[in-house]
Amino acid sequence: MYPVVNSETCVACATCFEVCPAEPKVFEVTDYSKVINPEACLECGACEENCPTGSIKLIDN
């Protein structure tokens, strides 16, 4: 599994970046959050659970 960000609803709050325990980080935040290292995802779901706009979904590889 890995996260997918809906760029239409993402508000670039960086919550996903802050709660993600993976190293290297899975996300980069600019105008919106981007998944830059999907292979680093630990599949913990913290990003999906904490996204205030519901813009992140974990999907199967």
Coordinates of N, CA and C in Angstrom, one line a residue:
M1 N 0.8 -1.2 0.0 CA 0.0 0.0 0.0 C 0.9 1.2 0.0
Y2 N 0.3 2.3 -0.6 CA 1.0 3.6 -0.5 C 0.0 4.7 -0.6
P3 N 0.3 5.9 -0.2 CA -0.6 7.0 -0.1 C -0.8 7.7 -1.5
V4 N -2.0 8.2 -1.8 CA -2.2 9.0 -2.9 C -2.9 10.3 -2.4
V5 N -2.5 11.4 -2.9 CA -3.0 12.7 -2.5 C -3.9 13.3 -3.5
N6 N -5.1 13.7 -3.1 CA -6.0 14.4 -4.0 C -5.6 15.9 -4.0
S7 N -4.9 16.3 -5.1 CA -4.4 17.7 -5.1 C -5.5 18.8 -5.2
E8 N -6.7 18.3 -5.6 CA -7.8 19.3 -5.7 C -8.3 19.7 -4.3
T9 N -8.2 18.8 -3.3 CA -8.7 19.1 -1.9 C -7.6 19.4 -0.9
C10 N -6.4 19.0 -1.2 CA -5.3 19.2 -0.3 C -5.0 20.7 -0.1
V11 N -4.8 21.1 1.2 CA -4.6 22.5 1.5 C -3.2 22.8 1.9
A12 N -2.3 21.9 1.7 CA -0.8 22.0 2.0 C -0.5 22.4 3.4
C13 N -1.3 21.7 4.4 CA -1.1 22.0 5.8 C 0.2 21.3 6.4
A14 N 0.7 20.3 5.6 CA 1.9 19.6 6.0 C 1.7 18.6 7.2
T15 N 0.4 18.3 7.5 CA 0.2 17.4 8.6 C 0.7 16.0 8.2
C16 N 0.5 15.6 7.0 CA 1.0 14.3 6.5 C 2.5 14.2 6.7
F17 N 3.2 15.2 6.3 CA 4.7 15.3 6.4 C 5.1 15.2 7.9
E18 N 4.4 15.8 8.8 CA 4.7 15.9 10.2 C 4.4 14.5 10.9
V19 N 3.3 13.9 10.5 CA 3.0 12.6 11.2 C 3.6 11.4 10.6
C20 N 4.2 11.5 9.4 CA 4.8 10.3 8.8 C 6.1 9.9 9.5
P21 N 6.1 8.7 10.0 CA 7.3 8.2 10.7 C 8.4 7.7 9.7
A22 N 8.1 7.6 8.4 CA 9.1 7.0 7.5 C 10.3 7.9 7.3
E23 N 11.4 7.3 7.0 CA 12.7 8.0 6.6 C 13.3 7.2 5.5
P24 N 13.4 7.8 4.3 CA 13.2 9.2 4.0 C 11.7 9.5 4.0
K25 N 11.3 10.7 4.1 CA 9.9 11.1 4.2 C 9.2 10.7 2.9
V26 N 8.0 10.3 3.0 CA 7.1 9.9 1.9 C 6.6 11.1 1.1
F27 N 6.4 12.2 1.9 CA 5.8 13.4 1.3 C 6.7 14.6 1.2
E28 N 6.4 15.5 0.2 CA 7.0 16.8 0.1 C 5.8 17.7 0.0
V29 N 5.9 18.9 0.6 CA 4.8 19.8 0.6 C 5.2 21.1 -0.1
T30 N 4.5 21.4 -1.2 CA 4.7 22.7 -1.9 C 3.3 23.4 -1.9
D31 N 2.8 23.6 -3.1 CA 1.4 24.1 -3.2 C 0.4 23.1 -2.7
Y32 N 0.7 21.8 -2.7 CA 0.0 20.8 -2.2 C 0.9 19.6 -1.8
S33 N 0.5 18.7 -1.1 CA 1.4 17.5 -0.7 C 1.6 16.6 -1.9
K34 N 2.8 16.1 -2.0 CA 3.1 15.2 -3.1 C 3.8 14.0 -2.5
V35 N 3.5 12.8 -3.1 CA 4.1 11.6 -2.6 C 5.4 11.5 -3.5
I36 N 6.6 11.6 -2.8 CA 7.8 11.6 -3.5 C 8.6 10.3 -3.3
N37 N 8.3 9.6 -2.2 CA 9.0 8.3 -1.9 C 8.0 7.2 -1.5
P38 N 7.1 6.8 -2.5 CA 6.1 5.8 -2.1 C 6.7 4.5 -1.5
E39 N 7.9 4.1 -2.0 CA 8.5 2.9 -1.5 C 8.9 3.0 0.0
A40 N 9.0 4.2 0.5 CA 9.4 4.4 1.9 C 8.2 4.2 2.9
C41 N 7.0 4.2 2.3 CA 5.8 4.1 3.1 C 5.8 2.9 4.0
L42 N 5.5 3.1 5.3 CA 5.4 2.0 6.3 C 4.0 1.4 6.4
E43 N 3.1 2.0 5.6 CA 1.7 1.5 5.6 C 1.0 1.6 7.0
C44 N 1.4 2.6 7.8 CA 0.9 2.8 9.1 C -0.5 3.5 9.1
G45 N -0.8 4.3 8.0 CA -2.1 5.0 7.9 C -2.1 6.3 8.7
A46 N -1.0 6.8 9.3 CA -1.1 8.0 10.0 C -1.4 9.2 9.1
C47 N -1.0 9.2 7.9 CA -1.3 10.3 7.0 C -2.7 10.4 6.7
E48 N -3.3 9.2 6.4 CA -4.7 9.1 6.0 C -5.6 9.5 7.2
E49 N -5.3 9.0 8.4 CA -6.1 9.2 9.6 C -6.0 10.7 10.1
N50 N -4.9 11.4 9.8 CA -4.7 12.7 10.3 C -5.0 13.8 9.3
C51 N -5.2 13.5 8.1 CA -5.4 14.6 7.1 C -6.7 15.3 7.4
P52 N -6.7 16.6 7.6 CA -7.9 17.3 8.0 C -8.9 17.4 6.9
T53 N -8.5 17.3 5.6 CA -9.4 17.4 4.5 C -9.8 16.1 3.9
G54 N -9.2 15.0 4.4 CA -9.5 13.7 3.8 C -8.9 13.5 2.4
S55 N -7.9 14.2 2.2 CA -7.3 14.2 0.8 C -6.3 13.0 0.6
I56 N -6.0 12.2 1.6 CA -5.1 11.1 1.4 C -5.8 9.8 1.6
K57 N -5.5 8.9 0.6 CA -6.0 7.5 0.7 C -4.9 6.6 0.5
L58 N -4.9 5.5 1.3 CA -3.9 4.4 1.0 C -4.5 3.5 0.0
I59 N -3.7 3.2 -1.0 CA -4.2 2.2 -2.0 C -3.3 1.1 -2.1
D60 N -3.8 -0.1 -2.7 CA -2.9 -1.2 -2.9 C -2.0 -1.0 -4.0
N61 N -0.8 -1.6 -3.9 CA 0.3 -1.4 -4.9 C -0.2 -2.0 -6.2

